[in-house]
């Protein structure tokens, strides 16, 4: 019986050997490469490879030590690996920033959000809107200048200078549209300018040069604030300036606000002039104003954070285009378009006859007055102009242009339709002029006439694109001309223009709708002040009663001019003399 104390020097203790093998299995890859794993006394290969046994290496299997010959050991069957999910179109076009947000970007965004929440008046046009958009532009500049230099945004990339210039133009257009709230008091006009500013601001931040790219930019803007939250959270500093913690930084801010509040109240109680100055600068503090301020802070803060996220890593929207359509046969598009050209030509001949024949010709042939004739046809011609643009867009999409004959036919038919449409636009504008002279000017008639004028400019651009057979620039220029038309409408001061037209018409005809004029904004006060009494007071009474007192954020040049013109007595006519007198 062998002595248990005698151990072969070549065979190590079994317990220690198993412990070393277990350590190897837990440690994973060592200095000599991957180690084999053991499971239930079996040697298994690591995933994706074989076990290579070095000469003399021993393994503990089934409670016994075993020496295996040197060489590769066949591994078991490989586990099937799922292929990686391909990135979606959204992820390819808008992967987002790689790095976290810089603290300076987050600081400027927070400061601009506070400024906007404290100055913007949601109930009327005012200076606060302009201050807010200027603060937003200043806050987003660091995000744009420090963004990741992707292949499509590098300064040396093809077309990068042109894209940067376009975005600068959209920024200027946004500032100009919002500044209307400081100059004009008409709320309806400022709402239109704000809607247009949202579009131009979207193009300035998200980009987009094609119709599909512009539509995609409009869809990613609402998603940007939510995608920006993790990006901003990663960029929040864990310590403040000088190594101070965030809690100590907040304590410093609280102490500063407390000191300013205490001493500001003391100075206000000591000097009435200083108290009036502070009252004009600081907003009113109440439950409603606090909720409104928090709502504005959330709204503007989220928008600015989403804009900074987009500017840090812009989405690649320039190459987004609709899939090419399958061209139709030549007769399938040429015959309908040629017949439509013939119909337009017949209508244009009638319009020329009416234009040269005048009211007498209309009365003989149609049995209508010239004003009734103009009133009955303007809206139909406006619809014709809009539908014609859709027809041209369809022809540009489906008409083949492979051969020289196809291109010539496209130029002739589309060019003819464009020229005839310009005559239709001119007829509609002339009808609106006659309509306004007969029945008076209103906001709706002025806005629709402006739209018709913009459609005329758009037809000119479409004609140029049809001749050149290139329209890549047309979508951006269409939006740009619409913005210019809206700014032109704001420049002519529409409410004052409407009032002046109706006052001049009253002097010629003795007829005026005072009730409608009294619903205009303060911009119309200088024109209505020319009316004789009691019409002047009846027209200005409601405007004067609705004229609010302005603070710093609600400062408006139109309301200030009306307030100076009305004076302290406002409208002098009593309400009793205006009852029942809607028109004269």
Coordinates of C-alpha atoms in Angstrom, one line a residue:
X1 CA 0.0 0.0 0.0
X2 CA 1.6 3.2 -1.1
X3 CA 2.5 5.8 1.4
X4 CA 0.1 8.8 1.1
X5 CA 2.9 11.2 2.1
X6 CA 4.9 10.2 -1.0
X7 CA 4.0 12.5 -3.9
X8 CA 5.6 12.5 -7.3
X9 CA 7.5 15.7 -8.0
X10 CA 6.2 15.7 -11.5
X11 CA 2.5 15.7 -10.6
X12 CA 1.3 18.7 -8.6
X13 CA -1.4 18.6 -6.0
X14 CA -4.8 18.0 -7.6
X15 CA -6.6 20.6 -5.5
X16 CA -4.1 23.4 -6.3
X17 CA -4.2 22.5 -10.0
X18 CA -8.0 22.7 -10.2
X19 CA -7.9 26.1 -8.3
X20 CA -5.3 27.4 -10.9
X21 CA -7.5 26.2 -13.8
X22 CA -10.6 27.9 -12.2
X23 CA -8.6 31.1 -11.9
X24 CA -7.7 30.9 -15.6
X25 CA -11.3 30.4 -16.6
X26 CA -12.4 33.5 -14.6
X27 CA -9.6 35.7 -15.6
X28 CA -10.3 35.3 -19.4
X29 CA -7.6 36.5 -21.7
X30 CA -4.1 36.4 -20.2
X31 CA -0.8 37.4 -21.5
X32 CA -0.6 34.3 -23.6
X33 CA -3.9 34.7 -25.3
X34 CA -7.4 33.3 -24.5
X35 CA -7.5 30.4 -22.0
X36 CA -9.8 27.5 -22.5
X37 CA -12.8 27.2 -20.2
X38 CA -13.9 24.2 -18.3
X39 CA -17.4 23.0 -17.7
X40 CA -18.4 19.7 -16.1
X41 CA -15.0 18.1 -16.7
X42 CA -15.1 19.1 -20.4
X43 CA -12.7 21.5 -22.1
X44 CA -14.7 23.9 -24.3
X45 CA -13.3 26.4 -26.7
X46 CA -13.9 30.2 -26.4
X47 CA -16.5 31.6 -28.8
X48 CA -15.3 31.9 -32.4
X49 CA -12.1 29.8 -32.3
X50 CA -10.1 26.7 -31.4
X51 CA -8.1 25.6 -28.3
X52 CA -4.4 25.3 -29.0
X53 CA -2.6 23.0 -26.5
X54 CA 1.0 23.6 -25.7
X55 CA 3.3 20.7 -25.2
X56 CA 3.2 19.4 -21.6
X57 CA 0.2 21.4 -20.5
X58 CA -2.1 19.5 -18.2
X59 CA -5.8 19.8 -17.4
X60 CA -8.0 18.5 -14.6
X61 CA -10.9 16.6 -16.1
X62 CA -13.3 14.4 -14.3
X63 CA -11.3 14.6 -11.1
X64 CA -8.1 13.2 -12.8
X65 CA -5.1 15.0 -14.2
X66 CA -4.7 14.4 -17.9
X67 CA -2.0 15.4 -20.4
X68 CA -3.1 16.3 -23.9
X69 CA -1.0 16.3 -27.0
X70 CA 0.2 19.5 -28.4
X71 CA -1.8 21.0 -31.3
X72 CA -5.3 22.4 -32.1
X73 CA -8.3 20.9 -30.5
X74 CA -11.5 21.0 -32.5
X75 CA -14.0 23.3 -30.9
X76 CA -17.8 22.7 -30.7
X77 CA -20.3 24.3 -33.1
X78 CA -20.2 28.1 -33.2
X79 CA -23.2 29.9 -31.9
X80 CA -25.0 31.8 -34.6
X81 CA -24.6 35.6 -34.3
X82 CA -27.3 38.0 -35.4
X83 CA -26.2 40.5 -38.0
X84 CA -26.0 44.1 -36.9
X85 CA -29.1 46.2 -37.5
X86 CA -28.5 48.6 -40.4
X87 CA -28.9 52.2 -39.4
X88 CA -32.2 53.9 -40.3
X89 CA -32.4 56.8 -42.7
X90 CA -33.0 59.0 -39.6
X91 CA -29.8 57.8 -38.0
X92 CA -27.8 58.2 -41.1
X93 CA -29.0 61.7 -41.8
X94 CA -29.0 62.9 -38.2
X95 CA -26.6 60.9 -36.0
X96 CA -26.3 63.7 -33.5
X97 CA -23.2 65.1 -31.7
X98 CA -20.5 62.6 -30.6
X99 CA -19.3 64.7 -27.7
X100 CA -21.3 66.0 -24.8
X101 CA -22.5 69.6 -24.8
X102 CA -20.0 72.2 -23.8
X103 CA -20.8 74.1 -20.6
X104 CA -20.4 77.4 -22.4
X105 CA -23.2 76.4 -24.8
X106 CA -25.5 75.3 -22.0
X107 CA -24.8 78.5 -20.2
X108 CA -25.6 80.8 -23.1
X109 CA -28.8 78.8 -23.9
X110 CA -29.9 79.1 -20.3
X111 CA -29.2 82.8 -20.2
X112 CA -31.1 83.4 -23.5
X113 CA -34.1 81.4 -22.3
X114 CA -34.3 83.5 -19.1
X115 CA -34.1 86.7 -21.2
X116 CA -36.8 85.5 -23.6
X117 CA -39.1 84.4 -20.7
X118 CA -38.7 87.7 -19.0
X119 CA -39.2 90.0 -22.0
X120 CA -41.6 88.3 -24.4
X121 CA -45.2 89.5 -24.2
X122 CA -47.5 86.7 -25.4
X123 CA -50.5 89.0 -25.6
X124 CA -49.3 91.6 -28.0
X125 CA -46.4 92.7 -30.4
X126 CA -43.6 94.4 -28.6
X127 CA -39.9 95.0 -28.3
X128 CA -39.5 91.9 -26.1
X129 CA -39.9 89.6 -29.2
X130 CA -37.0 91.3 -30.9
X131 CA -34.8 91.2 -27.8
X132 CA -35.6 87.4 -27.4
X133 CA -34.6 86.6 -31.0
X134 CA -31.4 88.6 -30.8
X135 CA -30.5 86.8 -27.5
X136 CA -31.3 83.4 -29.2
X137 CA -29.0 84.2 -32.1
X138 CA -26.2 85.2 -29.7
X139 CA -26.7 82.0 -27.7
X140 CA -26.6 79.7 -30.7
X141 CA -23.4 81.1 -32.2
X142 CA -21.1 79.1 -29.8
X143 CA -22.9 75.9 -30.8
X144 CA -22.5 76.7 -34.5
X145 CA -18.8 77.7 -34.3
X146 CA -17.8 74.7 -32.1
X147 CA -19.7 72.0 -33.9
X148 CA -18.2 68.8 -35.1
X149 CA -16.6 69.2 -38.5
X150 CA -18.5 66.6 -40.4
X151 CA -17.8 65.9 -44.1
X152 CA -20.7 68.0 -45.2
X153 CA -20.1 71.0 -42.8
X154 CA -16.3 71.5 -43.2
X155 CA -15.4 74.9 -44.5
X156 CA -13.5 73.3 -47.4
X157 CA -16.4 71.0 -48.4
X158 CA -17.9 71.7 -51.8
X159 CA -20.8 74.2 -51.5
X160 CA -20.1 74.9 -47.8
X161 CA -19.7 78.6 -48.3
X162 CA -23.0 78.7 -50.2
X163 CA -24.8 76.8 -47.5
X164 CA -23.4 79.1 -44.8
X165 CA -24.5 82.2 -46.7
X166 CA -28.0 80.8 -47.1
X167 CA -28.3 80.1 -43.4
X168 CA -27.1 83.6 -42.7
X169 CA -29.8 85.0 -45.0
X170 CA -32.5 82.9 -43.2
X171 CA -31.2 84.3 -39.9
X172 CA -31.5 87.9 -41.1
X173 CA -35.0 87.2 -42.5
X174 CA -36.0 85.8 -39.0
X175 CA -34.8 88.8 -37.2
X176 CA -36.5 91.1 -39.7
X177 CA -39.8 89.3 -39.4
X178 CA -39.8 89.4 -35.6
X179 CA -38.8 93.1 -35.6
X180 CA -42.2 93.8 -37.1
X181 CA -43.6 93.4 -33.7
X182 CA -41.7 96.4 -32.5
X183 CA -42.7 98.7 -35.4
X184 CA -46.3 97.7 -36.1
X185 CA -49.2 97.3 -33.7
X186 CA -51.4 95.1 -35.8
X187 CA -51.6 91.8 -34.1
X188 CA -52.8 89.8 -37.1
X189 CA -49.8 91.0 -39.1
X190 CA -47.4 90.0 -36.4
X191 CA -48.9 86.5 -36.1
X192 CA -48.3 86.1 -39.9
X193 CA -44.7 87.3 -39.4
X194 CA -44.2 85.0 -36.4
X195 CA -45.3 82.0 -38.5
X196 CA -43.0 82.9 -41.3
X197 CA -40.2 83.5 -38.7
X198 CA -40.7 79.9 -37.5
X199 CA -40.2 78.7 -41.1
X200 CA -37.1 80.8 -41.7
X201 CA -35.7 79.9 -38.3
X202 CA -36.1 76.2 -39.0
X203 CA -34.2 76.6 -42.3
X204 CA -31.5 78.6 -40.5
X205 CA -31.0 75.9 -37.9
X206 CA -31.8 72.6 -39.6
X207 CA -31.0 73.5 -43.2
X208 CA -32.7 71.9 -46.2
X209 CA -32.5 73.0 -49.8
X210 CA -34.9 70.7 -51.5
X211 CA -38.7 70.4 -50.9
X212 CA -38.2 67.0 -49.2
X213 CA -35.3 68.4 -47.2
X214 CA -37.4 71.4 -46.0
X215 CA -40.2 69.2 -45.0
X216 CA -37.8 66.9 -43.1
X217 CA -36.3 70.0 -41.3
X218 CA -39.8 70.8 -40.1
X219 CA -40.2 67.3 -38.7
X220 CA -36.9 67.1 -36.8
X221 CA -37.3 70.5 -35.1
X222 CA -40.0 69.2 -32.6
X223 CA -37.9 66.1 -31.9
X224 CA -34.6 68.1 -31.3
X225 CA -35.3 69.2 -27.7
X226 CA -36.0 65.7 -26.6
X227 CA -33.0 64.3 -28.3
X228 CA -30.9 67.1 -26.8
X229 CA -31.7 66.2 -23.2
X230 CA -29.2 63.3 -22.8
X231 CA -26.6 65.4 -24.7
X232 CA -27.1 68.3 -22.3
X233 CA -27.1 66.0 -19.2
X234 CA -23.7 64.6 -20.2
X235 CA -22.3 68.1 -20.6
X236 CA -23.5 69.4 -17.2
X237 CA -20.4 70.3 -15.1
X238 CA -19.9 68.4 -11.9
X239 CA -18.1 71.3 -10.4
X240 CA -18.4 75.0 -10.8
X241 CA -15.8 77.6 -11.4
X242 CA -12.7 77.3 -9.2
X243 CA -13.6 73.7 -8.2
X244 CA -16.8 74.6 -6.4
X245 CA -19.7 72.1 -6.4
X246 CA -23.0 72.7 -8.1
X247 CA -24.7 73.1 -4.7
X248 CA -22.2 75.8 -3.7
X249 CA -22.7 77.6 -7.0
X250 CA -26.5 77.5 -6.5
X251 CA -26.0 78.9 -3.0
X252 CA -24.0 81.8 -4.4
X253 CA -26.7 82.6 -6.9
X254 CA -29.3 82.5 -4.1
X255 CA -27.3 84.8 -1.9
X256 CA -26.8 87.2 -4.8
X257 CA -30.5 87.3 -5.6
X258 CA -31.3 87.8 -1.9
X259 CA -28.9 90.7 -1.5
X260 CA -30.3 92.5 -4.6
X261 CA -33.8 92.0 -3.5
X262 CA -33.3 93.4 0.0
X263 CA -31.3 96.4 -1.1
X264 CA -33.5 97.0 -4.1
X265 CA -36.6 97.2 -1.9
X266 CA -34.9 99.6 0.5
X267 CA -33.8 101.9 -2.3
X268 CA -37.3 101.8 -3.9
X269 CA -38.9 102.8 -0.6
X270 CA -36.4 105.6 -0.2
X271 CA -36.8 107.2 -3.7
X272 CA -40.0 107.3 -5.8
X273 CA -38.1 107.9 -9.1
X274 CA -35.9 104.8 -8.5
X275 CA -39.0 102.8 -7.6
X276 CA -40.7 103.8 -10.9
X277 CA -37.6 102.8 -12.8
X278 CA -37.5 99.4 -11.1
X279 CA -41.2 98.9 -11.7
X280 CA -40.7 99.5 -15.4
X281 CA -37.8 97.1 -15.6
X282 CA -39.0 94.2 -13.4
X283 CA -42.1 92.1 -14.3
X284 CA -45.1 91.9 -12.0
X285 CA -44.8 89.0 -9.6
X286 CA -48.0 87.0 -9.1
X287 CA -49.2 83.4 -9.4
X288 CA -50.4 83.9 -12.9
X289 CA -47.3 85.8 -14.0
X290 CA -45.1 83.1 -12.4
X291 CA -46.9 80.3 -14.3
X292 CA -46.6 82.3 -17.5
X293 CA -42.9 82.9 -17.0
X294 CA -42.3 79.2 -16.3
X295 CA -44.2 78.3 -19.5
X296 CA -42.2 80.8 -21.6
X297 CA -39.0 79.5 -20.0
X298 CA -39.8 75.9 -20.9
X299 CA -40.9 76.8 -24.4
X300 CA -37.9 79.0 -25.3
X301 CA -35.4 76.9 -23.3
X302 CA -36.5 73.7 -25.1
X303 CA -36.4 75.4 -28.5
X304 CA -32.9 76.9 -27.9
X305 CA -31.6 73.6 -26.6
X306 CA -32.9 71.8 -29.6
X307 CA -31.4 74.4 -31.9
X308 CA -28.0 74.1 -30.2
X309 CA -28.2 70.3 -30.6
X310 CA -28.9 70.7 -34.3
X311 CA -26.1 73.2 -34.8
X312 CA -23.6 71.1 -32.9
X313 CA -24.0 68.3 -35.5
X314 CA -26.2 69.4 -38.3
X315 CA -28.5 66.9 -40.1
X316 CA -27.5 66.1 -43.6
X317 CA -30.7 67.2 -45.5
X318 CA -29.2 68.7 -48.6
X319 CA -29.2 65.4 -50.5
X320 CA -32.8 64.5 -49.7
X321 CA -34.8 64.3 -52.9
X322 CA -37.9 62.6 -53.9
X323 CA -37.5 59.4 -55.9
X324 CA -37.6 60.0 -59.6
X325 CA -41.0 59.3 -61.2
X326 CA -41.5 57.1 -64.1
X327 CA -42.0 59.3 -67.2
X328 CA -45.2 59.1 -69.2
X329 CA -45.5 59.0 -72.9
X330 CA -45.2 62.2 -74.9
X331 CA -48.9 62.3 -75.9
X332 CA -50.1 61.5 -72.4
X333 CA -48.9 64.8 -71.0
X334 CA -48.6 67.0 -74.1
X335 CA -52.2 66.7 -75.3
X336 CA -53.8 67.8 -71.9
X337 CA -51.3 70.6 -71.5
X338 CA -51.8 71.9 -75.0
X339 CA -55.5 72.0 -74.6
X340 CA -55.1 73.8 -71.3
X341 CA -53.0 76.4 -73.0
X342 CA -55.7 76.9 -75.6
X343 CA -58.3 77.4 -72.8
X344 CA -56.1 79.9 -71.1
X345 CA -55.6 81.7 -74.4
X346 CA -59.3 82.0 -75.0
X347 CA -59.8 83.4 -71.4
X348 CA -57.0 85.9 -71.9
X349 CA -58.6 87.2 -75.1
X350 CA -61.8 87.8 -73.2
X351 CA -59.9 89.7 -70.5
X352 CA -58.3 91.9 -73.1
X353 CA -61.7 92.7 -74.5
X354 CA -63.1 93.6 -71.1
X355 CA -60.0 95.7 -70.3
X356 CA -60.4 97.8 -73.5
X357 CA -64.2 97.7 -73.5
X358 CA -64.5 99.0 -70.0
X359 CA -67.7 99.0 -67.8
X360 CA -70.0 99.7 -70.7
X361 CA -69.0 96.4 -72.4
X362 CA -69.5 94.5 -69.2
X363 CA -72.9 96.0 -68.6
X364 CA -74.0 95.1 -72.2
X365 CA -72.7 91.6 -72.3
X366 CA -73.1 90.3 -68.7
X367 CA -75.8 92.6 -67.3
X368 CA -73.6 93.4 -64.3
X369 CA -72.0 96.5 -62.9
X370 CA -68.2 96.6 -63.3
X371 CA -67.8 96.2 -59.5
X372 CA -70.1 93.2 -59.4
X373 CA -68.2 91.7 -62.3
X374 CA -64.9 92.1 -60.5
X375 CA -66.3 90.8 -57.2
X376 CA -67.6 87.6 -58.8
X377 CA -64.4 86.6 -60.5
X378 CA -61.4 87.4 -58.3
X379 CA -61.6 84.4 -56.0
X380 CA -62.0 82.0 -59.0
X381 CA -58.9 83.5 -60.6
X382 CA -56.9 83.1 -57.4
X383 CA -57.8 79.4 -57.4
X384 CA -56.8 79.2 -61.1
X385 CA -53.4 80.6 -60.3
X386 CA -52.7 78.2 -57.5
X387 CA -53.9 75.2 -59.5
X388 CA -51.8 76.1 -62.4
X389 CA -48.7 75.9 -60.3
X390 CA -49.7 72.3 -59.4
X391 CA -50.2 71.5 -63.1
X392 CA -46.7 72.8 -63.9
X393 CA -45.2 70.9 -61.0
X394 CA -46.9 67.7 -62.3
X395 CA -45.6 68.3 -65.8
X396 CA -42.1 68.8 -64.5
X397 CA -42.2 65.6 -62.6
X398 CA -43.7 63.2 -65.2
X399 CA -42.9 64.7 -68.6
X400 CA -39.9 63.1 -70.3
X401 CA -37.0 65.3 -71.3
X402 CA -34.6 62.7 -72.7
X403 CA -34.6 63.8 -76.3
X404 CA -34.2 67.2 -77.8
X405 CA -37.8 67.1 -79.1
X406 CA -39.1 66.4 -75.6
X407 CA -37.1 69.3 -74.1
X408 CA -38.4 71.7 -76.8
X409 CA -42.0 70.6 -76.3
X410 CA -41.7 71.0 -72.6
X411 CA -40.3 74.5 -72.9
X412 CA -43.0 75.6 -75.4
X413 CA -46.0 74.2 -73.5
X414 CA -45.0 75.1 -70.0
X415 CA -43.6 78.5 -71.1
X416 CA -46.9 79.3 -72.8
X417 CA -48.9 78.3 -69.8
X418 CA -46.7 80.5 -67.6
X419 CA -47.0 83.6 -69.7
X420 CA -50.8 83.2 -69.9
X421 CA -51.0 82.7 -66.2
X422 CA -49.3 86.0 -65.7
X423 CA -52.1 87.6 -67.6
X424 CA -54.6 85.9 -65.3
X425 CA -52.7 87.2 -62.3
X426 CA -52.8 90.7 -63.7
X427 CA -56.6 90.4 -64.4
X428 CA -57.2 89.2 -60.8
X429 CA -55.2 92.1 -59.4
X430 CA -57.1 94.6 -61.5
X431 CA -60.4 93.1 -60.4
X432 CA -59.3 93.4 -56.8
X433 CA -58.5 97.1 -57.3
X434 CA -62.0 97.7 -58.8
X435 CA -63.5 95.7 -56.0
X436 CA -61.8 97.7 -53.3
X437 CA -62.8 101.0 -55.0
X438 CA -66.4 100.0 -55.0
X439 CA -66.8 98.3 -51.7
X440 CA -63.8 99.5 -49.6
X441 CA -60.5 98.0 -48.6
X442 CA -60.3 95.3 -45.9
X443 CA -57.5 93.2 -44.4
X444 CA -58.6 90.1 -46.2
X445 CA -58.7 91.8 -49.6
X446 CA -55.3 93.3 -49.0
X447 CA -53.7 90.0 -47.9
X448 CA -55.3 88.1 -50.8
X449 CA -54.0 90.7 -53.3
X450 CA -50.6 90.4 -51.8
X451 CA -50.7 86.6 -52.2
X452 CA -51.8 87.0 -55.8
X453 CA -48.9 89.4 -56.4
X454 CA -46.5 86.8 -54.9
X455 CA -48.0 84.2 -57.2
X456 CA -47.2 86.4 -60.2
X457 CA -43.6 86.6 -59.1
X458 CA -43.6 82.8 -58.6
X459 CA -44.8 82.3 -62.2
X460 CA -41.9 84.4 -63.5
X461 CA -39.5 82.1 -61.6
X462 CA -41.3 79.0 -62.9
X463 CA -40.9 80.3 -66.4
X464 CA -37.2 80.8 -66.0
X465 CA -36.8 77.3 -64.5
X466 CA -38.8 75.9 -67.4
X467 CA -36.6 77.5 -70.0
X468 CA -33.4 76.5 -68.2
X469 CA -34.8 73.0 -67.4
X470 CA -33.2 73.4 -63.9
X471 CA -35.2 74.1 -60.8
X472 CA -33.0 73.2 -57.9
X473 CA -32.9 76.8 -56.7
X474 CA -36.7 77.3 -57.1
X475 CA -37.9 76.0 -53.6
X476 CA -35.6 78.3 -51.7
X477 CA -36.4 81.3 -53.8
X478 CA -40.1 80.6 -53.5
X479 CA -39.8 80.8 -49.7
X480 CA -37.6 83.8 -50.0
X481 CA -40.0 85.7 -52.2
X482 CA -42.9 84.9 -49.8
X483 CA -40.9 86.3 -46.9
X484 CA -40.2 89.5 -49.0
X485 CA -43.9 89.8 -49.8
X486 CA -44.8 89.6 -46.1
X487 CA -42.1 92.1 -45.2
X488 CA -43.3 94.4 -47.9
X489 CA -46.8 94.2 -46.6
X490 CA -45.5 95.1 -43.1
X491 CA -43.5 98.0 -44.7
X492 CA -46.6 99.7 -46.2
X493 CA -48.4 99.6 -42.8
X494 CA -51.5 97.7 -43.9
X495 CA -54.0 98.9 -41.2
X496 CA -53.1 102.5 -42.0
X497 CA -53.2 101.9 -45.7
X498 CA -56.7 100.4 -45.3
X499 CA -57.9 103.3 -43.2
X500 CA -56.4 105.9 -45.7
X501 CA -58.1 104.2 -48.7
X502 CA -61.5 104.2 -46.9
X503 CA -61.1 107.8 -45.8
X504 CA -60.3 108.9 -49.3
X505 CA -63.2 106.8 -50.6
X506 CA -65.5 108.6 -48.1
X507 CA -64.5 112.0 -49.4
X508 CA -65.4 110.9 -52.9
X509 CA -68.6 108.9 -52.2
X510 CA -69.7 109.9 -48.7
X511 CA -69.9 106.3 -47.7
X512 CA -67.7 104.7 -45.0
X513 CA -68.0 101.7 -42.6
X514 CA -67.0 103.2 -39.3
X515 CA -67.7 100.0 -37.4
X516 CA -65.1 98.1 -39.4
X517 CA -62.5 100.9 -39.1
X518 CA -62.9 101.0 -35.4
X519 CA -61.7 97.4 -35.2
X520 CA -58.3 98.2 -36.8
X521 CA -55.2 98.5 -34.7
X522 CA -53.5 101.6 -33.4
X523 CA -51.5 101.8 -36.7
X524 CA -54.7 103.3 -38.3
X525 CA -55.0 106.2 -35.9
X526 CA -53.1 108.8 -38.0
X527 CA -55.4 108.1 -41.0
X528 CA -58.7 108.0 -39.0
X529 CA -57.7 111.2 -37.3
X530 CA -58.5 112.9 -40.6
X531 CA -62.2 112.1 -40.4
X532 CA -64.6 114.8 -39.5
X533 CA -66.6 114.7 -36.3
X534 CA -68.5 112.7 -35.1
X535 CA -67.1 110.0 -37.3
X536 CA -63.6 110.6 -36.1
X537 CA -64.5 110.0 -32.4
X538 CA -66.7 107.0 -33.2
X539 CA -63.9 105.4 -35.2
X540 CA -61.2 106.1 -32.6
X541 CA -63.3 105.4 -29.5
X542 CA -62.8 101.6 -29.5
X543 CA -59.1 101.9 -30.5
X544 CA -58.4 104.3 -27.7
X545 CA -60.2 102.2 -25.1
X546 CA -58.2 99.1 -26.1
X547 CA -54.9 100.9 -26.2
X548 CA -52.8 99.4 -23.3
X549 CA -50.0 101.0 -21.3
X550 CA -46.7 99.5 -22.4
X551 CA -43.7 98.4 -20.4
X552 CA -40.2 97.8 -21.6
X553 CA -40.9 94.4 -23.2
X554 CA -44.2 95.6 -24.8
X555 CA -42.8 98.8 -26.2
X556 CA -44.3 99.4 -29.7
X557 CA -43.7 102.3 -32.0
X558 CA -47.2 102.1 -33.6
X559 CA -49.0 102.2 -30.2
X560 CA -46.7 105.0 -29.0
X561 CA -47.5 107.2 -32.1
X562 CA -51.2 106.6 -31.6
X563 CA -51.0 107.4 -27.9
X564 CA -49.2 110.7 -28.7
X565 CA -51.8 111.6 -31.3
X566 CA -54.8 110.8 -29.2
X567 CA -53.5 112.8 -26.3
X568 CA -54.8 112.6 -22.7
X569 CA -58.4 113.1 -23.7
X570 CA -58.4 110.2 -26.2
X571 CA -61.6 110.1 -28.2
X572 CA -63.9 113.0 -27.6
X573 CA -67.3 111.7 -28.8
X574 CA -69.5 110.1 -26.3
X575 CA -70.7 106.6 -26.8
X576 CA -74.4 107.7 -27.1
X577 CA -73.7 109.6 -30.3
X578 CA -72.1 106.5 -31.9
X579 CA -74.9 104.0 -31.1
X580 CA -76.5 102.6 -34.2
X581 CA -74.2 104.5 -36.5
X582 CA -72.3 101.7 -38.1
X583 CA -71.8 103.5 -41.4
X584 CA -72.3 106.8 -43.0

